[in-house]
Coordinates of C-alpha atoms and ligand atoms in Angstrom, one line a residue:
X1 CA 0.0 0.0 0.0
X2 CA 1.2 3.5 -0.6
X3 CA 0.2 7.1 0.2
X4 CA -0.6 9.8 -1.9
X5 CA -2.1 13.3 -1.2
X6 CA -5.3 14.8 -1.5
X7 CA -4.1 17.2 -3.9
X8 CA -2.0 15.0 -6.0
X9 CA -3.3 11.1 -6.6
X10 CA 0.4 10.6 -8.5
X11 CA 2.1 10.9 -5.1
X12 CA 3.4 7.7 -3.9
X13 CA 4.7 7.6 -0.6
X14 CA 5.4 4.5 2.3
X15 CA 4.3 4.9 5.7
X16 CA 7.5 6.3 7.3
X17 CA 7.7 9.1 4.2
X18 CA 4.1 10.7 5.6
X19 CA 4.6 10.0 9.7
X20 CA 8.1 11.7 9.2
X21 CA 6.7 14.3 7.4
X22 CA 2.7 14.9 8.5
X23 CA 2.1 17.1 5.7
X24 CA 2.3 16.4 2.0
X25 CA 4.7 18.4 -0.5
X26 CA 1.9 21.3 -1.9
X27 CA 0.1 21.5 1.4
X28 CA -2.3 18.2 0.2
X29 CA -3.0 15.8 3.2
X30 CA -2.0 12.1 3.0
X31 CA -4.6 9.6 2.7
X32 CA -3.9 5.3 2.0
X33 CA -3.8 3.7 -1.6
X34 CA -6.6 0.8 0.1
X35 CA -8.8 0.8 2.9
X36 CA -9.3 -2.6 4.4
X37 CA -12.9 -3.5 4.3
X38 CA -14.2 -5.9 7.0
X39 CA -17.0 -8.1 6.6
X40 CA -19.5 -8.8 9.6
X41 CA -18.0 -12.2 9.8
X42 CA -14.7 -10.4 10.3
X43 CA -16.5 -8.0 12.9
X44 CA -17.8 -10.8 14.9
X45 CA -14.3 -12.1 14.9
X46 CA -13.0 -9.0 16.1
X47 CA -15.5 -7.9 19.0
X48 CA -14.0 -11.0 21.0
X49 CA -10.3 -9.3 21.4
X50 CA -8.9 -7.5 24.0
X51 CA -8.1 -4.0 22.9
X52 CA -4.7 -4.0 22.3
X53 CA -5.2 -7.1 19.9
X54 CA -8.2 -5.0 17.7
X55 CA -5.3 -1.8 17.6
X56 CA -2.8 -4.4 16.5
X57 CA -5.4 -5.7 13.8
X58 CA -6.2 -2.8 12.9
X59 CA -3.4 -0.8 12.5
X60 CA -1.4 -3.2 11.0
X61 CA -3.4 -3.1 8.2
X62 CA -1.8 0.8 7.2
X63 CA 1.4 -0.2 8.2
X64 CA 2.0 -3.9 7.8
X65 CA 5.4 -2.8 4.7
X66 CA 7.6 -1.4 7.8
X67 CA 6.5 -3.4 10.8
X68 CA 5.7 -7.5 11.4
X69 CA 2.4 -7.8 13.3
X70 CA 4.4 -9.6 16.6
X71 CA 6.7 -6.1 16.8
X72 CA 3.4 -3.8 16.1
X73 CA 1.8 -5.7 18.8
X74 CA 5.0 -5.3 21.5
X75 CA 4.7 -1.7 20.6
X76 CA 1.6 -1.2 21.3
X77 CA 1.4 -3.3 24.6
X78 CA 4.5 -1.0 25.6
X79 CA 2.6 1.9 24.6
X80 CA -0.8 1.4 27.1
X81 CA 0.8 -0.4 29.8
X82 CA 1.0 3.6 31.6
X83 CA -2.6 3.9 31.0
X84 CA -4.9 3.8 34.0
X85 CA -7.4 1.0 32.3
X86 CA -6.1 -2.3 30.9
X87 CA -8.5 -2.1 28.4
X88 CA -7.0 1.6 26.8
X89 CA -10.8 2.9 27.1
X90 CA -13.1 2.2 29.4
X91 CA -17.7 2.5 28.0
X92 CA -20.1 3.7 30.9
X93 CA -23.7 4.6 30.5
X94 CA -25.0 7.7 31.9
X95 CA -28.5 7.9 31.5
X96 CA -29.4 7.2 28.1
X97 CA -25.9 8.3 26.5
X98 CA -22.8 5.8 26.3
X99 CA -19.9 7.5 27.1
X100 CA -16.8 6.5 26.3
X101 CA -13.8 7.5 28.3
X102 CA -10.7 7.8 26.4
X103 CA -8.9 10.3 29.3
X104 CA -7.1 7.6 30.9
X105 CA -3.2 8.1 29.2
X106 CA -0.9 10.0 31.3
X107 CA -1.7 13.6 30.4
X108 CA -5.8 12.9 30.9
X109 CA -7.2 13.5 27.1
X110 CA -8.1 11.1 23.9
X111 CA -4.5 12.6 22.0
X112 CA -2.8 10.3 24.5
X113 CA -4.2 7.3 23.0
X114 CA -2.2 8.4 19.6
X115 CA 0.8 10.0 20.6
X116 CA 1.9 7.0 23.3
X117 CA 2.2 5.0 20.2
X118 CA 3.9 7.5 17.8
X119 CA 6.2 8.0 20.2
X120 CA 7.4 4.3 20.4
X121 CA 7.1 4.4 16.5
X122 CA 9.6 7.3 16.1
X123 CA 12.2 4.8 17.9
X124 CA 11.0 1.6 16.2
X125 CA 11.4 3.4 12.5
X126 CA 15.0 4.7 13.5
X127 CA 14.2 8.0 12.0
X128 CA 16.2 9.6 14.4
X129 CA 19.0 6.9 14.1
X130 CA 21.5 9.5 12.8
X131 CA 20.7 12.8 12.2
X132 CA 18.5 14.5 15.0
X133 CA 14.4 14.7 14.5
X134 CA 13.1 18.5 15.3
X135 CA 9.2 17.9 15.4
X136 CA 7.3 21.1 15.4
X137 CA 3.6 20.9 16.6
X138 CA 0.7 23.2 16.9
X139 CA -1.9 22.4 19.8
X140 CA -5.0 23.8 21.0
X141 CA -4.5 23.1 24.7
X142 CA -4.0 18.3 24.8
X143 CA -1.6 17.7 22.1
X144 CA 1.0 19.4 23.2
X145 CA 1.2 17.7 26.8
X146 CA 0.4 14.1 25.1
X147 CA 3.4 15.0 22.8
X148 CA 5.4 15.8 25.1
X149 CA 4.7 13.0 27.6
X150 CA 5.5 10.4 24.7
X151 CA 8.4 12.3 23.7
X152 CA 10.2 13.7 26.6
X153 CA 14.2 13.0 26.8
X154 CA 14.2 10.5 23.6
X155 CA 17.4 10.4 21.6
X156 CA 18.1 12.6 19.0
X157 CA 14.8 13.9 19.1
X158 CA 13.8 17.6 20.0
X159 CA 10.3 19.2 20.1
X160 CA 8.9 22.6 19.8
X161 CA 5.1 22.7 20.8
X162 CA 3.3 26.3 20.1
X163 CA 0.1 26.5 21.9
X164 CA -1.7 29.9 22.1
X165 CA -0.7 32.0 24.6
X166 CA -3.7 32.1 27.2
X167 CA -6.1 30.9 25.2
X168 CA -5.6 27.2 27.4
X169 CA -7.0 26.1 30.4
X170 CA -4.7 26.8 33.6
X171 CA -4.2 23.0 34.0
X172 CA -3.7 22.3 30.3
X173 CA -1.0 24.8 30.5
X174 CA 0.9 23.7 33.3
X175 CA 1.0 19.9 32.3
X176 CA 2.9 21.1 29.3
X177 CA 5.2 23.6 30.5
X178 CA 6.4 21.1 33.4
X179 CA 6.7 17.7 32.3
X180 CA 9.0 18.0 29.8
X181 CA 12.9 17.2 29.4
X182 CA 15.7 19.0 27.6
X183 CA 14.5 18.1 24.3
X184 CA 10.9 20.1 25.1
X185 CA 10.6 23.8 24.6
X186 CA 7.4 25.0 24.6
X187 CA 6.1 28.0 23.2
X188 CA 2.9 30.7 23.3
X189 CA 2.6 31.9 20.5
X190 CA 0.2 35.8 20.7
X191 CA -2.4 34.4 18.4
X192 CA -4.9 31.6 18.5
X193 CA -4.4 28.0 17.7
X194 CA -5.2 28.7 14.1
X195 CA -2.2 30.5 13.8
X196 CA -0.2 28.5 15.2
X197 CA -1.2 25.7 12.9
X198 CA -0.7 27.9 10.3
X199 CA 2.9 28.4 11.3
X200 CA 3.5 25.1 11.3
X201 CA 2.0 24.3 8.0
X202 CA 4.3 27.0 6.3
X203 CA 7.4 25.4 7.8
X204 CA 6.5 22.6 6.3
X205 CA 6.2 24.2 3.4
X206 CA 9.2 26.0 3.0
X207 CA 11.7 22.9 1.8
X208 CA 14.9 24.6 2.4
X209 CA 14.1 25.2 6.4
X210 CA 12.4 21.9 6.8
X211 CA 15.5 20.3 5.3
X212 CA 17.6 22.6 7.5
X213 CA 16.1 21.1 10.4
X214 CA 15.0 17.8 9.7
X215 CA 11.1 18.8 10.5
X216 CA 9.0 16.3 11.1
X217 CA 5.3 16.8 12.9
X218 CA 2.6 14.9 14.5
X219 CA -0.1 17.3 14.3
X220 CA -4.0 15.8 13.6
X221 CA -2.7 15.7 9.8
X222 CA -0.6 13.0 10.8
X223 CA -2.2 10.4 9.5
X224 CA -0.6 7.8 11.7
X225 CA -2.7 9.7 14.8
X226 CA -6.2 8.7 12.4
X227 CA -5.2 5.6 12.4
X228 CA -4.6 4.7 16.4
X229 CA -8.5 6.4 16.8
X230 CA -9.6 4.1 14.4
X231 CA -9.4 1.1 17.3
X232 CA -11.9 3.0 19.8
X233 CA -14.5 3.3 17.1
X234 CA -14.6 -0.4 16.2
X235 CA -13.8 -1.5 19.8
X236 CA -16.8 0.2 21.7
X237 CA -19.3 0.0 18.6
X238 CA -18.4 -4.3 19.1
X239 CA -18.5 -3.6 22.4
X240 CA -22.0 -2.5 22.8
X241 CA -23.8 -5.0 20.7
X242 CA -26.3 -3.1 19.7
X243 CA -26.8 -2.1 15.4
X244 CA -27.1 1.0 13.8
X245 CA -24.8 3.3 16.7
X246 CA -23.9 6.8 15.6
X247 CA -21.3 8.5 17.3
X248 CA -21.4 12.0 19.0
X249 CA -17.6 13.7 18.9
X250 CA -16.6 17.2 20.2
X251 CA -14.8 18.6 17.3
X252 CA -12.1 21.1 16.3
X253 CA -9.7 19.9 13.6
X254 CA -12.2 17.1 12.3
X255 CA -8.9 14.8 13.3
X256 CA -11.1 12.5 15.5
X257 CA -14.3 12.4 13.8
X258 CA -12.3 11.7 10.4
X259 CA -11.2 8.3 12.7
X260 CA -14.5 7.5 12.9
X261 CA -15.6 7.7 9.0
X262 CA -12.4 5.9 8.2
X263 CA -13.9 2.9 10.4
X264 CA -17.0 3.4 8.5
X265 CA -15.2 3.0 5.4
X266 CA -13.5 -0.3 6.7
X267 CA -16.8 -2.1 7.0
X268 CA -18.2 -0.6 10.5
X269 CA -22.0 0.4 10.2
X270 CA -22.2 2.9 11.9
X271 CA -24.9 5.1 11.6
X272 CA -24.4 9.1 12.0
X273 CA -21.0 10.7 13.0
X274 CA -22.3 13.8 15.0
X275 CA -20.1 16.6 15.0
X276 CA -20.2 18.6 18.2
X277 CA -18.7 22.1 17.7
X278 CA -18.8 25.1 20.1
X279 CA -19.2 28.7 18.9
X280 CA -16.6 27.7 16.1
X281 CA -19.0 26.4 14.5
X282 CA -17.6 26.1 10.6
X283 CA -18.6 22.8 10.5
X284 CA -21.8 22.8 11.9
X285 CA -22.4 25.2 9.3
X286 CA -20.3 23.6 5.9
X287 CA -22.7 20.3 7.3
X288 CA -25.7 22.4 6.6
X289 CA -25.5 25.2 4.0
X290 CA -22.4 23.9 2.1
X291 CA -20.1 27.3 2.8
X292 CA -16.8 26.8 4.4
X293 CA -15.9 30.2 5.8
X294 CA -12.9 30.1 8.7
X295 CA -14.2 33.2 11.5
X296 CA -11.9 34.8 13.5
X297 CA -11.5 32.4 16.5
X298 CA -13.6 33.0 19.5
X299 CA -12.5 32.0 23.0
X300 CA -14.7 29.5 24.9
X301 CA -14.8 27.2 27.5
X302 CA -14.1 24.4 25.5
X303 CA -10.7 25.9 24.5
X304 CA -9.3 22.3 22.6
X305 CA -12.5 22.7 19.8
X306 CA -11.2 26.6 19.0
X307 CA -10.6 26.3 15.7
X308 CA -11.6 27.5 12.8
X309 CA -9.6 26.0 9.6
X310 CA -10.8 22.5 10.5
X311 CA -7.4 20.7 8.8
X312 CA -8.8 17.7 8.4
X313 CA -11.4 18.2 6.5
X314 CA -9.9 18.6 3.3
X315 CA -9.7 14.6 3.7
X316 CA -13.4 14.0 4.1
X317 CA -13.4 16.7 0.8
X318 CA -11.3 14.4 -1.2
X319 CA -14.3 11.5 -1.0
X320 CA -16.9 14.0 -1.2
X321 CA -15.1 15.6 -4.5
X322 CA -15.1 12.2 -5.7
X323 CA -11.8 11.7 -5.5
X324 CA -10.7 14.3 -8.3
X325 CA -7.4 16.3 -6.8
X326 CA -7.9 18.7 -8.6
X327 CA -11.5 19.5 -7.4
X328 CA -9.6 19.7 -4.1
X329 CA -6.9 21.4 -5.4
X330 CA -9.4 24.6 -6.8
X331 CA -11.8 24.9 -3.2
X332 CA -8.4 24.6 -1.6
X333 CA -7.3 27.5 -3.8
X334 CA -11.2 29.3 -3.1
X335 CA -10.1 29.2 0.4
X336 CA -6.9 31.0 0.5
X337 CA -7.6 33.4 -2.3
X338 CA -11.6 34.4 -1.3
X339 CA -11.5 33.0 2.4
X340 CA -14.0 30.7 1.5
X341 CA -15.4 27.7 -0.5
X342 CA -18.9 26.6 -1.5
X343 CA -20.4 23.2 -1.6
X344 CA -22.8 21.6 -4.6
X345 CA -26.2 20.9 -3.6
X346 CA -25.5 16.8 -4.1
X347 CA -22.2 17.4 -2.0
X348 CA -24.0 18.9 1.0
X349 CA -26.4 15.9 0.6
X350 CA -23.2 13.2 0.8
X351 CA -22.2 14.8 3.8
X352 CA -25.0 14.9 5.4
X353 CA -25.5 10.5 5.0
X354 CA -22.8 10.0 7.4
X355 CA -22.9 13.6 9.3
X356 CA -25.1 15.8 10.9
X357 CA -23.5 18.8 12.4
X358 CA -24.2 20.4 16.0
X359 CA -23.2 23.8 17.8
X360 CA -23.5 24.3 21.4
X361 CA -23.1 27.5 23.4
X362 CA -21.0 28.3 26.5
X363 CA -23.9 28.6 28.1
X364 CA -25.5 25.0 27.2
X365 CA -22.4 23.3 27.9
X366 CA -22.2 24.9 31.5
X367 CA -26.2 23.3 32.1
X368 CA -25.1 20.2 30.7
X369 CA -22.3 19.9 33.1
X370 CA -24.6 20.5 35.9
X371 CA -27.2 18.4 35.3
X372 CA -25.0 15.3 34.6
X373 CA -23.9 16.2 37.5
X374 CA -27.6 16.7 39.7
X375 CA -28.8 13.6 37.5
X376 CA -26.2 10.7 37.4
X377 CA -23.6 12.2 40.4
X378 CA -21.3 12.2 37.6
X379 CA -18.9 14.9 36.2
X380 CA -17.9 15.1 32.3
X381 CA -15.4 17.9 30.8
X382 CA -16.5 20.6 29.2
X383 CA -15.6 19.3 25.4
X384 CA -17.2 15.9 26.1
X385 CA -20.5 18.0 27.7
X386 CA -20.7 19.2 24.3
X387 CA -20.6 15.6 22.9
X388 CA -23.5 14.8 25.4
X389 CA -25.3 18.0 24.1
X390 CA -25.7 17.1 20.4
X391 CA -26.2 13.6 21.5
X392 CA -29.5 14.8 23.6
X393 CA -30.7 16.7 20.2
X394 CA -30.6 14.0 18.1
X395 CA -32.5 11.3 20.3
X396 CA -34.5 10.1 17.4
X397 CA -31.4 8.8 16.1
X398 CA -31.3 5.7 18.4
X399 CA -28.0 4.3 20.2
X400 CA -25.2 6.7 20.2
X401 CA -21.6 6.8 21.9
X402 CA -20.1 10.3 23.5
X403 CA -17.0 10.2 22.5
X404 CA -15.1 11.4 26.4
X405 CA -12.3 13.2 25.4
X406 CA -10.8 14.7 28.0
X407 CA -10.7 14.2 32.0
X408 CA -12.7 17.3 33.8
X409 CA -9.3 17.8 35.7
X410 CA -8.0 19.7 33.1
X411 CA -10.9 22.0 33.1
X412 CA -11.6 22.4 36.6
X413 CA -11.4 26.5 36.7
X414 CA -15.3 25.9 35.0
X415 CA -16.2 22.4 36.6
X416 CA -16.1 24.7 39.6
X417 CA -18.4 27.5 37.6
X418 CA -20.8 25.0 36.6
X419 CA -21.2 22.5 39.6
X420 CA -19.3 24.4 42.5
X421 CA -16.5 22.0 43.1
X422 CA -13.1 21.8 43.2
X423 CA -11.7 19.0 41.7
X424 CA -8.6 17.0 42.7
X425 CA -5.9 15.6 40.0
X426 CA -6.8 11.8 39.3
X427 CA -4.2 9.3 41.4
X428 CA -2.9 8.2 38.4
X429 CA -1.4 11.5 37.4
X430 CA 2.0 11.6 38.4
X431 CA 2.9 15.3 38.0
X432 CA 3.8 18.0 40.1
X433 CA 2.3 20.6 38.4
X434 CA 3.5 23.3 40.4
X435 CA 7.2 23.1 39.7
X436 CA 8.5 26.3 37.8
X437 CA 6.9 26.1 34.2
X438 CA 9.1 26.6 31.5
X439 CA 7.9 28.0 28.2
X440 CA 8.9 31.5 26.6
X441 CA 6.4 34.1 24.8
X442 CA 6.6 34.8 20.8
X443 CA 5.2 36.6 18.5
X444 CA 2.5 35.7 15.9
X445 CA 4.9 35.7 13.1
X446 CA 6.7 32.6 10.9
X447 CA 10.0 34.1 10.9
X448 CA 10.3 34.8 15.2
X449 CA 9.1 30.9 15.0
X450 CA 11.9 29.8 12.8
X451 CA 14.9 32.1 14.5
X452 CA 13.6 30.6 18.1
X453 CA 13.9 26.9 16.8
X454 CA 17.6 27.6 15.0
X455 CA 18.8 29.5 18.4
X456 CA 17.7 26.4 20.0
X457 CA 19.4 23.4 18.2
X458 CA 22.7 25.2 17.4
Ligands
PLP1 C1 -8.3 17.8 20.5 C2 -9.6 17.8 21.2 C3 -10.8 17.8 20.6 C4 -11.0 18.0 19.1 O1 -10.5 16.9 18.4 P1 -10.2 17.1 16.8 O2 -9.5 15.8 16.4 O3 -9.3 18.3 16.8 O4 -11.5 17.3 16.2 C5 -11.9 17.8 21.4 N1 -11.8 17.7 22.8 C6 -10.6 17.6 23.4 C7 -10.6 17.5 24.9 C8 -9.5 17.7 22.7 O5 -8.3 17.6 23.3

């Protein structure tokens, strides 16, 4: 199997080309040759294996040129062995929803459940075997500590995480800036998350500095963090044995989501994929009038889903477009010459079979906290309450799955708002968040990005 990129089908890359370099020469995003496709004899098959033995399954199937299935499997043992369930994930019902908790890695959000195995993968592919890795990632508040918890103090690696400077939640923010070895250097940047993803994207793009530094990235657009959520999808849909579940996700760079129409795609029937957005609501609105339209960002409470150029995407376009690059190519070129792109009529309507797309307010969110909490003695983060919001509007839908994305520890600033208590940090979590945090303060520009990294690797 090989990759190529959503603006140009002629690429052909292997698997360690795109995880080293995340994004594809031309600004495209990388998407497989072949999709595995599972029949339901295959499915009952795999709802009887433990989770690590479906991610090993599945996964395998995207990498299976650079890695026997016994290694993938050690890997990915190694991997989850420090998360707090042996089962990676752990499906609860509250009430009528089925939540899924996926906050039980080390820094308490779904991105761990990537980036644990990424980071044994940058070791296993010897990318970094002799000439030093600098990774450069954007992060709206849980990337950045799940990078850095996978990546701290490996050889020959070094990472620069921009996250928006105080556009995170306290404990979001102190996780990163205090876990971290030498190889860490964390930086916020005066602008939103959108700009630092746009940053990073134009390092990418400029070959001479990403050559310089031997750039690599594991932002959403890495499609090697799609392919670890695949596994949740399939393993609590099996798990529930029920037909027909759709699946409710709090949403910001439509990485997660994506996970979850890529399962579809391998032969898992599920029904809707809900996006949940907050107040960034472009795709809540490109699901229902077709117009793609990036908004300044606006602050909220659920500061991991502020973002407005939904990356991802363009990979759900590619399908849509029926797979013509060069369709993608000219709405990708709408968007940066007009600031927008309009839909067709019949593609609105393909969306909408396997979407539907949901905003919630602030305001909602906050209720929806505390009447989890009055109702079920239960307390869910504020992304995930947003899960559990579009879930509740779309009742008629039958069965659905929340996806949990993060642990209400790392919003506990408005856990306290909404229900009027102050959270501890889970047992599990063994930080000492209030050692000295390290991280300096940059401007919104490219160039004082790229003159910080060089000052800091020569
Ligand atoms: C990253 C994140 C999201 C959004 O996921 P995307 O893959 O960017 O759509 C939602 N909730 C939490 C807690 C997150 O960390």
């Amino acid at each position: 199997m090989n990759y190529f990129s959503t603006r140009d089908k002629s690429l052909k890359c292997s698997f360690k080309d795109i995880f080293l370099r995340g994004l594809a020469p031309g600004g495209g995003l990388f998407l497989p040759s072949e999709i595995k496709k599972y029949t339901k004899e295959d499915l009952k098959r795999l709802s009887q294996l433990s989770y690590n033995d479906l991610a090993t399954e599945i996964i395998f199937n995207f990498i299976s040129k650079e890695i026997n299935k016994d290694e993938l499997s050690t890997l990915i043992e190694k991997s989850y062995s420090s998360f707090k369930e042996n089962e990676v994930v752990k499906l609860k019902k509250i009430g009528n929803i089925n939540l899924l908790e996926l906050y039980h890695g080390p820094t308490l959000a779904f991105k761990d459940i990537a980036m644990q195995l990424i980071g044994n993968l940058y070791d296993y592919l010897q990318v970094a075997k002799t000439k030093t890795v600098n990774i450069v990632v954007a992060t709206s508040g849980d990337t950045g500590s799940a990078a850095i918890a996978a990546l701290s103090n490996r050889k020959n690696i070094n990472l620069f995480v921009l996250h928006p400077h105080n556009k995170i939640s306290n404990i979001q923010r102190k996780i990163m800036t205090t876990i971290g070895g030498a190889n860490i250097h964390n930086i916020a940047i005066e602008g939103s998350f959108d700009d630092c993803q746009k940053i990073v994207k134009e390092l990418f793009n400029e070959d001479d500095f990403r050559a310089k530094i031997n750039m690599s990235g594991v932002n959403s657009i890495n499609w090697a963090r799609i392919v670890c959520q695949i596994v949740y999808y399939f393993y609590s849909y099996l798990k529930l044995q029920k037909n027909n579940i759709s699946f409710s996700v709090p949403t910001g760079n439509f990485g997660d989501i994506y996970a979850g129409y890529v399962a579809k795609k391998m032969g898992l029937p599920i029904n809707k994929l809900i996006v949940a957005t907050n107040k960034n609501d472009i795709l809540q609105r490109v699901i229902n009038t077709g117009e793609y339209k990036p908004d300044k960002v606006k602050p909220s409470i659920t500061p991991s889903m502020d973002i407005q150029v939904a990356s991802n995407f363009e990979r759900l376009l590619f399908y849509i477009l029926d797979e013509n690059d060069g369709n993608v190519r000219s709405l990708m070129n709408d968007l940066s010459s007009k600031g927008s792109f309009n839909l067709k009529k019949n593609e609105i309507e393909k969306i909408k079979k396997d979407f539907e797309g949901i905003k919630i307010t602030d305001q909602e969110t906050e209720t929806i906290i505390e009447e989890v909490y009055k109702k079920h003695n239960f307390i869910i983060d504020p992304h995930t309450a947003t899960g559990f919001g579009a879930a509740n509007r779309l009742k008629n839908l039958g069965d659905i799955i929340v996806l949990g994305t993060a642990h209400p520890y790392k919003f506990n600033d408005t856990i306290k708002k909404a229900i009027g208590k102050i959270l501890k940090s889970p047992e599990h979590l063994k930080l000492n968040i209030d050692k000295k945090e390290i991280f300096d303060i940059i401007g919104n520009s490219n160039s004082d990005v790229k003159n910080y990294i060089l000052s800091k690797i020569q």
